[in-house]
Amino acid sequence: MSKDEAKIPEPRRSLIVSIESKLPDLNIKSCYDVEDEGKGEILNTVENLTSLNDQDACYGLSKLLFELEVEIFARVSCFQYWKLNFLNKQFSQLLQSREIFRVRRERGFVQPCVFMLSSGETCWTMFDKDFKNFRQLPKVPSDDCFFHGDKETISAGTHLIVTGREVERIVVWRYELEINKWIKDTEMITPRVMYASARHGTDAFFAGGIKASDKGKSEVVNVAERYNSDTKTWKAMHVMNKRRKISSGCFLRGKFYVLGGRDENDVHLTCGESYDEITDSWRLIPDMLKGMTFMTPQSPPLIAVVNDNLYLLETWLNELWVYDIDANAWQNLGVVPVKANAALGWGVAFKSLGNMLLVIGGSSAQPWNNTMSVYTCRPSPKLGKMVWEENKHCCDGVQLNHFIRNCCVMIA
């Protein structure tokens, strides 16, 4: 052994001794010194470990290391997970266990992210809430009919649910964030398109739409069902009072709402309906969209919920409205800085992004520009008109197409 090697001290070895104790919340600042209290717990745990046989001790340490890894990675942005997937098989297995995402929900670490498919693109793109980070999803292994046809997109938990028509039938593709893969899901109980939908935690709700009858003709339906991302199953709900297509859905104050659309006679509906999970029943809301302008072929109502308030982007006048649920009336909050009326509401994204409203479309201030602009605002109905801020540093290196085919927000 050389003299230099002799001077190198042996590395210190530390023993993780707590087996079942919960990790502290790293986001809470302690107001007292816990060092002395912790020493007693450590000594007790050491005594417990020495009384265990080797097999039990190894199991305890393995369990602790697993819980520790989950707690650490739950604090990391989910945009980094795909990179960490290349580290080793162990992290991939940890990610697929869904424990990381469960802990993120329980600890309040979840963040909204935006999934978007623009015209001319073959893959969905995932953005963070500030549109500073993005990554492209794998291509859906479907046929050309699915790619070029109309599709509906909604999230449920960490699943992205996309419904569309392939050559033979209506299908559902499910993207799982945990494994970064598309899977052809089990079919809806009543396969259909052009329905209203809304996410609520790990569930997604679906109502109405157009289904193909046995004779090949289209039929407007009033059926409803829900998808659970934990069990990956579909469950039927009670039917709505009205048949409707091209309508919109949202979750407002604990209930699933369906607004507008057209009935089986292609007549525009001004009524809405709310669904109560406890009673499995629908309540008809007459004149919920009374006074709104309807054009054909107009997009479904562009709606979003922030802080338990329902907002609507009136596409004909490019105006923002807020709903008074008690008076069943709408209040005008001013003009939105996008050209939503350019294609009667189609090609524009209007979503809730945490405590903000998000709108993506052609800028009214730059009518000559064919690219999309991203605006956000923090709505407050009591303050009246909203102040919109443009995201001028949106995804450097990515040019958003002038027409958005699908857009939804996931909380993960």
Short mmCIF file of C-alpha atoms in Angstrom, two decimals:
data_model
loop_
_atom_site.label_atom_id
_atom_site.label_comp_id
_atom_site.label_asym_id
_atom_site.label_seq_id
_atom_site.Cartn_x
_atom_site.Cartn_y
_atom_site.Cartn_z
CA MET A 1 0.00 0.00 0.00
CA SER A 2 1.37 3.45 -0.94
CA LYS A 3 1.60 6.35 1.49
CA ASP A 4 -1.08 8.26 -0.40
CA GLU A 5 -3.47 5.34 -0.19
CA ALA A 6 -2.81 5.02 3.52
CA LYS A 7 -3.89 8.63 4.10
CA ILE A 8 -7.32 8.15 2.50
CA PRO A 9 -9.86 7.69 5.32
CA GLU A 10 -12.43 4.95 5.10
CA PRO A 11 -15.85 6.15 3.95
CA ARG A 12 -18.35 6.75 6.73
CA ARG A 13 -21.19 4.30 6.84
CA SER A 14 -24.64 5.37 7.93
CA LEU A 15 -27.45 3.09 8.94
CA ILE A 16 -31.06 3.88 8.10
CA VAL A 17 -32.84 2.50 11.10
CA SER A 18 -36.47 3.58 11.03
CA ILE A 19 -38.73 0.93 9.56
CA GLU A 20 -42.32 2.05 9.82
CA SER A 21 -41.97 5.66 10.92
CA LYS A 22 -43.40 8.20 8.51
CA LEU A 23 -41.11 10.62 6.74
CA PRO A 24 -41.56 14.26 7.77
CA ASP A 25 -43.20 16.69 5.40
CA LEU A 26 -40.29 18.54 3.85
CA ASN A 27 -42.46 21.53 3.02
CA ILE A 28 -43.29 22.32 6.67
CA LYS A 29 -40.76 24.34 8.65
CA SER A 30 -40.33 22.99 12.14
CA CYS A 31 -40.81 25.48 14.97
CA TYR A 32 -38.76 23.51 17.49
CA ASP A 33 -35.65 21.37 17.66
CA VAL A 34 -36.51 17.73 17.06
CA GLU A 35 -32.96 16.43 17.35
CA ASP A 36 -33.26 15.23 20.95
CA GLU A 37 -36.65 13.69 20.31
CA GLY A 38 -35.27 11.95 17.24
CA LYS A 39 -32.37 10.45 19.15
CA GLY A 40 -34.74 8.54 21.41
CA GLU A 41 -36.64 7.16 18.43
CA ILE A 42 -33.41 6.09 16.75
CA LEU A 43 -32.16 4.29 19.86
CA ASN A 44 -35.47 2.48 20.19
CA THR A 45 -35.38 1.49 16.52
CA VAL A 46 -31.80 0.22 16.84
CA GLU A 47 -32.89 -1.99 19.71
CA ASN A 48 -35.78 -3.27 17.61
CA LEU A 49 -33.47 -3.99 14.68
CA THR A 50 -31.02 -5.92 16.85
CA SER A 51 -33.89 -8.10 18.03
CA LEU A 52 -34.89 -8.95 14.46
CA ASN A 53 -33.40 -11.77 12.49
CA ASP A 54 -31.47 -10.97 9.32
CA GLN A 55 -34.40 -11.72 7.02
CA ASP A 56 -36.81 -9.41 8.84
CA ALA A 57 -34.20 -6.65 9.07
CA CYS A 58 -33.51 -6.83 5.32
CA TYR A 59 -37.23 -6.70 4.60
CA GLY A 60 -37.64 -3.69 6.87
CA LEU A 61 -34.78 -1.83 5.24
CA SER A 62 -36.04 -2.69 1.75
CA LYS A 63 -39.49 -1.40 2.63
CA LEU A 64 -38.05 1.80 4.04
CA LEU A 65 -35.85 2.39 1.00
CA PHE A 66 -38.88 1.92 -1.26
CA GLU A 67 -40.92 4.44 0.75
CA LEU A 68 -37.99 6.84 0.81
CA GLU A 69 -37.56 6.65 -2.97
CA VAL A 70 -41.27 7.30 -3.46
CA GLU A 71 -41.16 10.35 -1.17
CA ILE A 72 -38.12 11.76 -3.01
CA PHE A 73 -39.36 11.23 -6.55
CA ALA A 74 -42.84 12.50 -5.64
CA ARG A 75 -41.20 15.89 -5.17
CA VAL A 76 -39.63 15.83 -8.63
CA SER A 77 -41.47 17.27 -11.62
CA CYS A 78 -43.16 14.54 -13.63
CA PHE A 79 -41.48 16.07 -16.69
CA GLN A 80 -38.24 14.53 -15.43
CA TYR A 81 -39.62 11.02 -15.04
CA TRP A 82 -39.06 10.00 -18.64
CA LYS A 83 -35.36 10.87 -18.25
CA LEU A 84 -35.07 8.98 -14.98
CA ASN A 85 -36.65 6.00 -16.69
CA PHE A 86 -33.33 5.44 -18.42
CA LEU A 87 -31.48 5.08 -15.11
CA ASN A 88 -32.42 1.52 -14.33
CA LYS A 89 -35.21 -1.01 -14.33
CA GLN A 90 -35.88 -0.39 -10.65
CA PHE A 91 -37.10 3.16 -11.23
CA SER A 92 -39.30 1.99 -14.11
CA GLN A 93 -40.91 -0.54 -11.79
CA LEU A 94 -41.30 2.14 -9.12
CA LEU A 95 -43.00 4.45 -11.61
CA GLN A 96 -45.32 1.74 -12.90
CA SER A 97 -46.44 0.93 -9.38
CA ARG A 98 -48.26 4.32 -9.40
CA GLU A 99 -47.15 4.89 -5.80
CA ILE A 100 -45.31 8.06 -6.83
CA PHE A 101 -48.47 9.60 -8.26
CA ARG A 102 -50.55 8.51 -5.27
CA VAL A 103 -48.10 10.22 -2.90
CA ARG A 104 -48.05 13.32 -5.13
CA ARG A 105 -51.83 13.60 -4.73
CA GLU A 106 -51.77 12.99 -0.98
CA ARG A 107 -48.93 15.47 -0.34
CA GLY A 108 -50.38 18.13 -2.63
CA PHE A 109 -47.45 18.04 -5.08
CA VAL A 110 -49.61 17.63 -8.20
CA GLN A 111 -49.37 20.24 -10.95
CA PRO A 112 -51.53 20.82 -14.03
CA CYS A 113 -50.04 19.93 -17.40
CA VAL A 114 -51.50 20.49 -20.86
CA PHE A 115 -51.85 17.86 -23.59
CA MET A 116 -52.41 19.23 -27.06
CA LEU A 117 -52.73 17.99 -30.63
CA SER A 118 -52.43 20.64 -33.35
CA SER A 119 -53.55 20.40 -36.95
CA GLY A 120 -50.97 18.61 -39.10
CA GLU A 121 -49.35 16.89 -36.11
CA THR A 122 -49.40 13.12 -35.63
CA CYS A 123 -48.38 13.12 -31.95
CA TRP A 124 -49.73 14.78 -28.84
CA THR A 125 -47.43 17.22 -27.03
CA MET A 126 -47.30 17.56 -23.25
CA PHE A 127 -46.56 21.01 -21.73
CA ASP A 128 -46.03 22.09 -18.15
CA LYS A 129 -48.32 24.76 -16.69
CA ASP A 130 -45.90 27.57 -17.60
CA PHE A 131 -45.32 26.21 -21.13
CA LYS A 132 -41.57 26.29 -20.49
CA ASN A 133 -41.07 22.53 -20.72
CA PHE A 134 -42.57 20.14 -23.20
CA ARG A 135 -42.15 16.68 -24.62
CA GLN A 136 -43.78 14.74 -27.41
CA LEU A 137 -45.80 11.62 -26.68
CA PRO A 138 -45.31 8.43 -28.70
CA LYS A 139 -47.46 8.11 -31.79
CA VAL A 140 -50.78 6.32 -31.32
CA PRO A 141 -50.50 2.94 -33.11
CA SER A 142 -53.82 3.38 -34.90
CA ASP A 143 -54.94 3.65 -38.55
CA ASP A 144 -55.27 6.63 -40.90
CA CYS A 145 -59.00 6.90 -40.29
CA PHE A 146 -58.34 7.57 -36.62
CA PHE A 147 -55.58 10.11 -37.30
CA HIS A 148 -57.57 12.19 -39.78
CA GLY A 149 -60.98 11.92 -38.10
CA ASP A 150 -62.51 13.87 -35.23
CA LYS A 151 -61.44 12.85 -31.74
CA GLU A 152 -62.37 13.68 -28.15
CA THR A 153 -59.74 13.93 -25.42
CA ILE A 154 -60.10 13.95 -21.64
CA SER A 155 -57.88 13.00 -18.70
CA ALA A 156 -58.64 10.75 -15.74
CA GLY A 157 -55.97 10.57 -13.07
CA THR A 158 -52.74 9.94 -14.97
CA HIS A 159 -54.53 8.57 -18.04
CA LEU A 160 -55.22 10.45 -21.26
CA ILE A 161 -58.40 9.08 -22.87
CA VAL A 162 -58.77 9.63 -26.62
CA THR A 163 -61.86 8.45 -28.47
CA GLY A 164 -62.18 8.31 -32.25
CA ARG A 165 -63.22 6.19 -35.18
CA GLU A 166 -61.03 3.59 -36.82
CA VAL A 167 -62.02 1.91 -40.07
CA GLU A 168 -64.08 -0.79 -38.38
CA ARG A 169 -65.49 0.89 -35.26
CA ILE A 170 -65.24 3.61 -32.60
CA VAL A 171 -62.25 2.93 -30.34
CA VAL A 172 -60.71 4.27 -27.15
CA TRP A 173 -56.95 4.74 -26.80
CA ARG A 174 -55.46 5.27 -23.35
CA TYR A 175 -52.10 6.94 -22.74
CA GLU A 176 -50.59 6.03 -19.37
CA LEU A 177 -48.18 8.60 -17.99
CA GLU A 178 -46.53 5.98 -15.77
CA ILE A 179 -45.27 3.88 -18.67
CA ASN A 180 -45.30 6.48 -21.48
CA LYS A 181 -47.30 4.15 -23.74
CA TRP A 182 -50.59 4.05 -25.63
CA ILE A 183 -52.91 1.11 -24.96
CA LYS A 184 -56.12 0.30 -26.81
CA ASP A 185 -58.63 0.46 -23.98
CA THR A 186 -61.72 -1.59 -23.45
CA GLU A 187 -64.59 -0.04 -25.35
CA MET A 188 -67.09 2.30 -23.77
CA ILE A 189 -70.34 0.66 -22.74
CA THR A 190 -71.96 2.69 -25.53
CA PRO A 191 -69.23 3.55 -28.08
CA ARG A 192 -69.80 7.05 -29.42
CA VAL A 193 -68.22 10.39 -30.34
CA MET A 194 -69.09 14.10 -29.97
CA TYR A 195 -70.07 13.67 -26.32
CA ALA A 196 -69.67 15.95 -23.28
CA SER A 197 -66.96 14.98 -20.81
CA ALA A 198 -65.25 16.16 -17.65
CA ARG A 199 -62.54 14.88 -15.33
CA HIS A 200 -62.91 14.57 -11.58
CA GLY A 201 -59.90 13.17 -9.73
CA THR A 202 -59.18 9.67 -11.03
CA ASP A 203 -62.52 9.51 -12.87
CA ALA A 204 -63.80 10.87 -16.17
CA PHE A 205 -67.50 11.39 -16.93
CA PHE A 206 -69.12 11.08 -20.37
CA ALA A 207 -72.64 12.02 -21.48
CA GLY A 208 -74.57 12.10 -24.74
CA GLY A 209 -72.94 11.99 -28.17
CA ILE A 210 -73.44 10.21 -31.48
CA LYS A 211 -73.34 6.46 -31.85
CA ALA A 212 -73.61 4.30 -34.95
CA SER A 213 -76.75 2.16 -34.94
CA ASP A 214 -76.92 -1.43 -36.15
CA LYS A 215 -78.15 -0.22 -39.55
CA GLY A 216 -75.15 2.09 -39.97
CA LYS A 217 -77.07 5.28 -39.26
CA SER A 218 -76.02 7.82 -36.66
CA GLU A 219 -78.09 8.21 -33.51
CA VAL A 220 -77.98 11.01 -30.92
CA VAL A 221 -78.10 9.47 -27.43
CA ASN A 222 -78.70 10.51 -23.82
CA VAL A 223 -76.67 7.73 -22.19
CA ALA A 224 -73.91 8.48 -19.68
CA GLU A 225 -71.03 6.55 -18.13
CA ARG A 226 -67.84 7.07 -16.15
CA TYR A 227 -64.28 5.75 -16.43
CA ASN A 228 -62.09 4.98 -13.41
CA SER A 229 -58.34 5.13 -14.06
CA ASP A 230 -57.47 3.06 -10.97
CA THR A 231 -59.52 0.04 -12.06
CA LYS A 232 -59.47 0.87 -15.80
CA THR A 233 -63.17 0.09 -16.00
CA TRP A 234 -66.35 1.75 -17.28
CA LYS A 235 -69.57 2.08 -15.28
CA ALA A 236 -73.00 3.06 -16.60
CA MET A 237 -74.82 6.09 -15.16
CA HIS A 238 -78.48 7.05 -15.33
CA VAL A 239 -79.51 8.52 -18.68
CA MET A 240 -79.93 12.29 -19.16
CA ASN A 241 -83.27 13.99 -19.66
CA LYS A 242 -82.27 15.17 -23.13
CA ARG A 243 -80.51 13.57 -26.06
CA ARG A 244 -77.65 15.83 -27.08
CA LYS A 245 -74.53 15.94 -29.24
CA ILE A 246 -71.66 18.44 -29.56
CA SER A 247 -72.22 19.57 -25.97
CA SER A 248 -69.72 20.36 -23.21
CA GLY A 249 -69.20 19.05 -19.69
CA CYS A 250 -67.58 20.24 -16.48
CA PHE A 251 -67.44 19.43 -12.78
CA LEU A 252 -68.89 22.29 -10.74
CA ARG A 253 -69.40 22.29 -6.98
CA GLY A 254 -69.43 18.52 -6.70
CA LYS A 255 -71.70 17.81 -9.68
CA PHE A 256 -71.20 16.89 -13.33
CA TYR A 257 -72.76 19.51 -15.63
CA VAL A 258 -73.62 19.16 -19.32
CA LEU A 259 -74.31 22.32 -21.33
CA GLY A 260 -75.73 23.12 -24.74
CA GLY A 261 -75.26 21.06 -27.86
CA ARG A 262 -77.93 19.96 -30.30
CA ASP A 263 -80.70 17.40 -29.96
CA GLU A 264 -81.75 14.54 -32.24
CA ASN A 265 -83.53 17.05 -34.52
CA ASP A 266 -80.34 19.17 -34.78
CA VAL A 267 -81.94 21.97 -32.73
CA HIS A 268 -79.64 24.02 -30.49
CA LEU A 269 -80.28 23.42 -26.79
CA THR A 270 -80.17 26.27 -24.29
CA CYS A 271 -80.83 23.99 -21.34
CA GLY A 272 -78.26 22.25 -19.19
CA GLU A 273 -78.29 19.28 -16.84
CA SER A 274 -76.48 18.45 -13.59
CA TYR A 275 -75.71 14.95 -12.33
CA ASP A 276 -75.73 13.94 -8.66
CA GLU A 277 -73.48 10.95 -7.94
CA ILE A 278 -75.22 10.14 -4.66
CA THR A 279 -78.70 9.78 -6.17
CA ASP A 280 -77.51 8.77 -9.67
CA SER A 281 -79.95 11.27 -11.15
CA TRP A 282 -80.01 14.26 -13.51
CA ARG A 283 -81.64 17.65 -12.93
CA LEU A 284 -82.72 19.67 -15.95
CA ILE A 285 -81.69 23.35 -15.88
CA PRO A 286 -83.88 25.36 -18.30
CA ASP A 287 -82.44 28.40 -20.11
CA MET A 288 -78.91 27.85 -18.84
CA LEU A 289 -77.55 29.32 -22.08
CA LYS A 290 -80.39 31.74 -22.72
CA GLY A 291 -79.32 34.80 -24.72
CA MET A 292 -76.20 33.17 -26.17
CA THR A 293 -75.59 33.32 -29.93
CA PHE A 294 -75.71 30.00 -31.79
CA MET A 295 -74.34 29.40 -35.26
CA THR A 296 -74.02 26.26 -37.37
CA PRO A 297 -71.61 24.49 -37.41
CA GLN A 298 -70.59 25.99 -34.07
CA SER A 299 -68.17 24.28 -31.67
CA PRO A 300 -69.37 22.90 -28.34
CA PRO A 301 -69.55 25.62 -25.65
CA LEU A 302 -66.05 26.60 -24.54
CA ILE A 303 -66.25 26.36 -20.74
CA ALA A 304 -63.84 26.11 -17.80
CA VAL A 305 -64.16 26.00 -14.01
CA VAL A 306 -61.80 27.93 -11.70
CA ASN A 307 -62.32 28.21 -7.94
CA ASP A 308 -65.79 26.68 -8.27
CA ASN A 309 -66.92 29.32 -10.76
CA LEU A 310 -68.01 28.45 -14.29
CA TYR A 311 -66.64 30.57 -17.16
CA LEU A 312 -67.66 30.56 -20.81
CA LEU A 313 -65.86 31.94 -23.86
CA GLU A 314 -68.61 33.34 -26.07
CA THR A 315 -67.15 32.56 -29.47
CA TRP A 316 -69.25 34.89 -31.59
CA LEU A 317 -68.17 38.07 -29.75
CA ASN A 318 -64.90 36.75 -28.23
CA GLU A 319 -66.17 37.60 -24.75
CA LEU A 320 -65.65 36.00 -21.35
CA TRP A 321 -68.73 35.31 -19.20
CA VAL A 322 -69.10 33.98 -15.65
CA TYR A 323 -72.11 31.96 -14.47
CA ASP A 324 -74.19 32.84 -11.40
CA ILE A 325 -75.32 29.40 -10.30
CA ASP A 326 -77.96 30.76 -7.92
CA ALA A 327 -79.59 33.15 -10.39
CA ASN A 328 -79.02 30.92 -13.45
CA ALA A 329 -77.61 33.96 -15.28
CA TRP A 330 -74.37 35.11 -16.90
CA GLN A 331 -72.22 38.20 -16.33
CA ASN A 332 -69.97 39.72 -19.00
CA LEU A 333 -66.30 40.06 -17.97
CA GLY A 334 -64.94 41.64 -21.14
CA VAL A 335 -63.18 40.64 -24.35
CA VAL A 336 -60.75 37.73 -24.64
CA PRO A 337 -57.56 38.44 -26.68
CA VAL A 338 -58.04 35.65 -29.26
CA LYS A 339 -59.97 35.29 -32.49
CA ALA A 340 -62.36 32.60 -31.28
CA ASN A 341 -64.92 33.62 -33.92
CA ALA A 342 -62.52 32.91 -36.80
CA ALA A 343 -63.80 29.32 -37.06
CA LEU A 344 -66.92 29.53 -34.84
CA GLY A 345 -64.99 28.32 -31.79
CA TRP A 346 -63.18 25.42 -33.44
CA GLY A 347 -59.39 25.32 -33.19
CA VAL A 348 -59.26 27.30 -29.92
CA ALA A 349 -58.38 25.95 -26.47
CA PHE A 350 -60.13 27.32 -23.38
CA LYS A 351 -59.26 25.47 -20.15
CA SER A 352 -58.77 25.84 -16.42
CA LEU A 353 -55.14 25.67 -15.36
CA GLY A 354 -55.09 25.46 -11.59
CA ASN A 355 -56.37 28.81 -10.36
CA MET A 356 -56.01 30.41 -13.80
CA LEU A 357 -57.93 30.48 -17.05
CA LEU A 358 -55.97 29.43 -20.14
CA VAL A 359 -56.85 30.39 -23.69
CA ILE A 360 -54.83 29.45 -26.78
CA GLY A 361 -55.66 30.83 -30.20
CA GLY A 362 -54.82 33.35 -32.87
CA SER A 363 -54.06 36.70 -31.25
CA SER A 364 -56.55 39.52 -31.87
CA ALA A 365 -53.66 41.99 -31.65
CA GLN A 366 -51.77 40.22 -34.46
CA PRO A 367 -54.40 39.22 -37.06
CA TRP A 368 -51.72 38.65 -39.70
CA ASN A 369 -49.95 36.02 -37.58
CA ASN A 370 -50.97 32.40 -38.25
CA THR A 371 -49.33 30.98 -35.12
CA MET A 372 -51.07 30.49 -31.79
CA SER A 373 -50.68 32.72 -28.75
CA VAL A 374 -51.02 31.60 -25.13
CA TYR A 375 -52.81 33.81 -22.60
CA THR A 376 -53.68 33.32 -18.94
CA CYS A 377 -55.58 35.30 -16.32
CA ARG A 378 -56.53 34.88 -12.65
CA PRO A 379 -60.29 35.40 -12.72
CA SER A 380 -62.19 37.12 -9.94
CA PRO A 381 -65.86 37.79 -10.75
CA LYS A 382 -66.06 40.50 -8.05
CA LEU A 383 -63.36 42.57 -9.77
CA GLY A 384 -65.18 42.70 -13.07
CA LYS A 385 -63.12 42.68 -16.26
CA MET A 386 -60.14 40.36 -16.46
CA VAL A 387 -56.50 41.19 -17.16
CA TRP A 388 -54.95 38.73 -19.62
CA GLU A 389 -51.20 38.09 -19.75
CA GLU A 390 -49.50 36.71 -22.83
CA ASN A 391 -46.90 33.99 -22.38
CA LYS A 392 -44.17 35.45 -24.59
CA HIS A 393 -41.63 32.76 -23.74
CA CYS A 394 -43.90 29.88 -24.61
CA CYS A 395 -41.88 26.77 -25.40
CA ASP A 396 -38.81 28.15 -27.11
CA GLY A 397 -38.25 26.08 -30.22
CA VAL A 398 -41.90 25.00 -30.59
CA GLN A 399 -44.27 26.77 -32.96
CA LEU A 400 -47.90 26.08 -32.16
CA ASN A 401 -50.02 25.46 -35.22
CA HIS A 402 -52.85 27.85 -36.07
CA PHE A 403 -55.55 25.24 -35.33
CA ILE A 404 -55.81 23.08 -32.19
CA ARG A 405 -57.63 19.82 -32.75
CA ASN A 406 -57.56 18.52 -29.17
CA CYS A 407 -56.55 19.98 -25.82
CA CYS A 408 -57.03 18.85 -22.23
CA VAL A 409 -55.47 19.41 -18.81
CA MET A 410 -54.17 16.65 -16.55
CA ILE A 411 -53.45 17.05 -12.83
CA ALA A 412 -50.45 14.81 -12.09
#
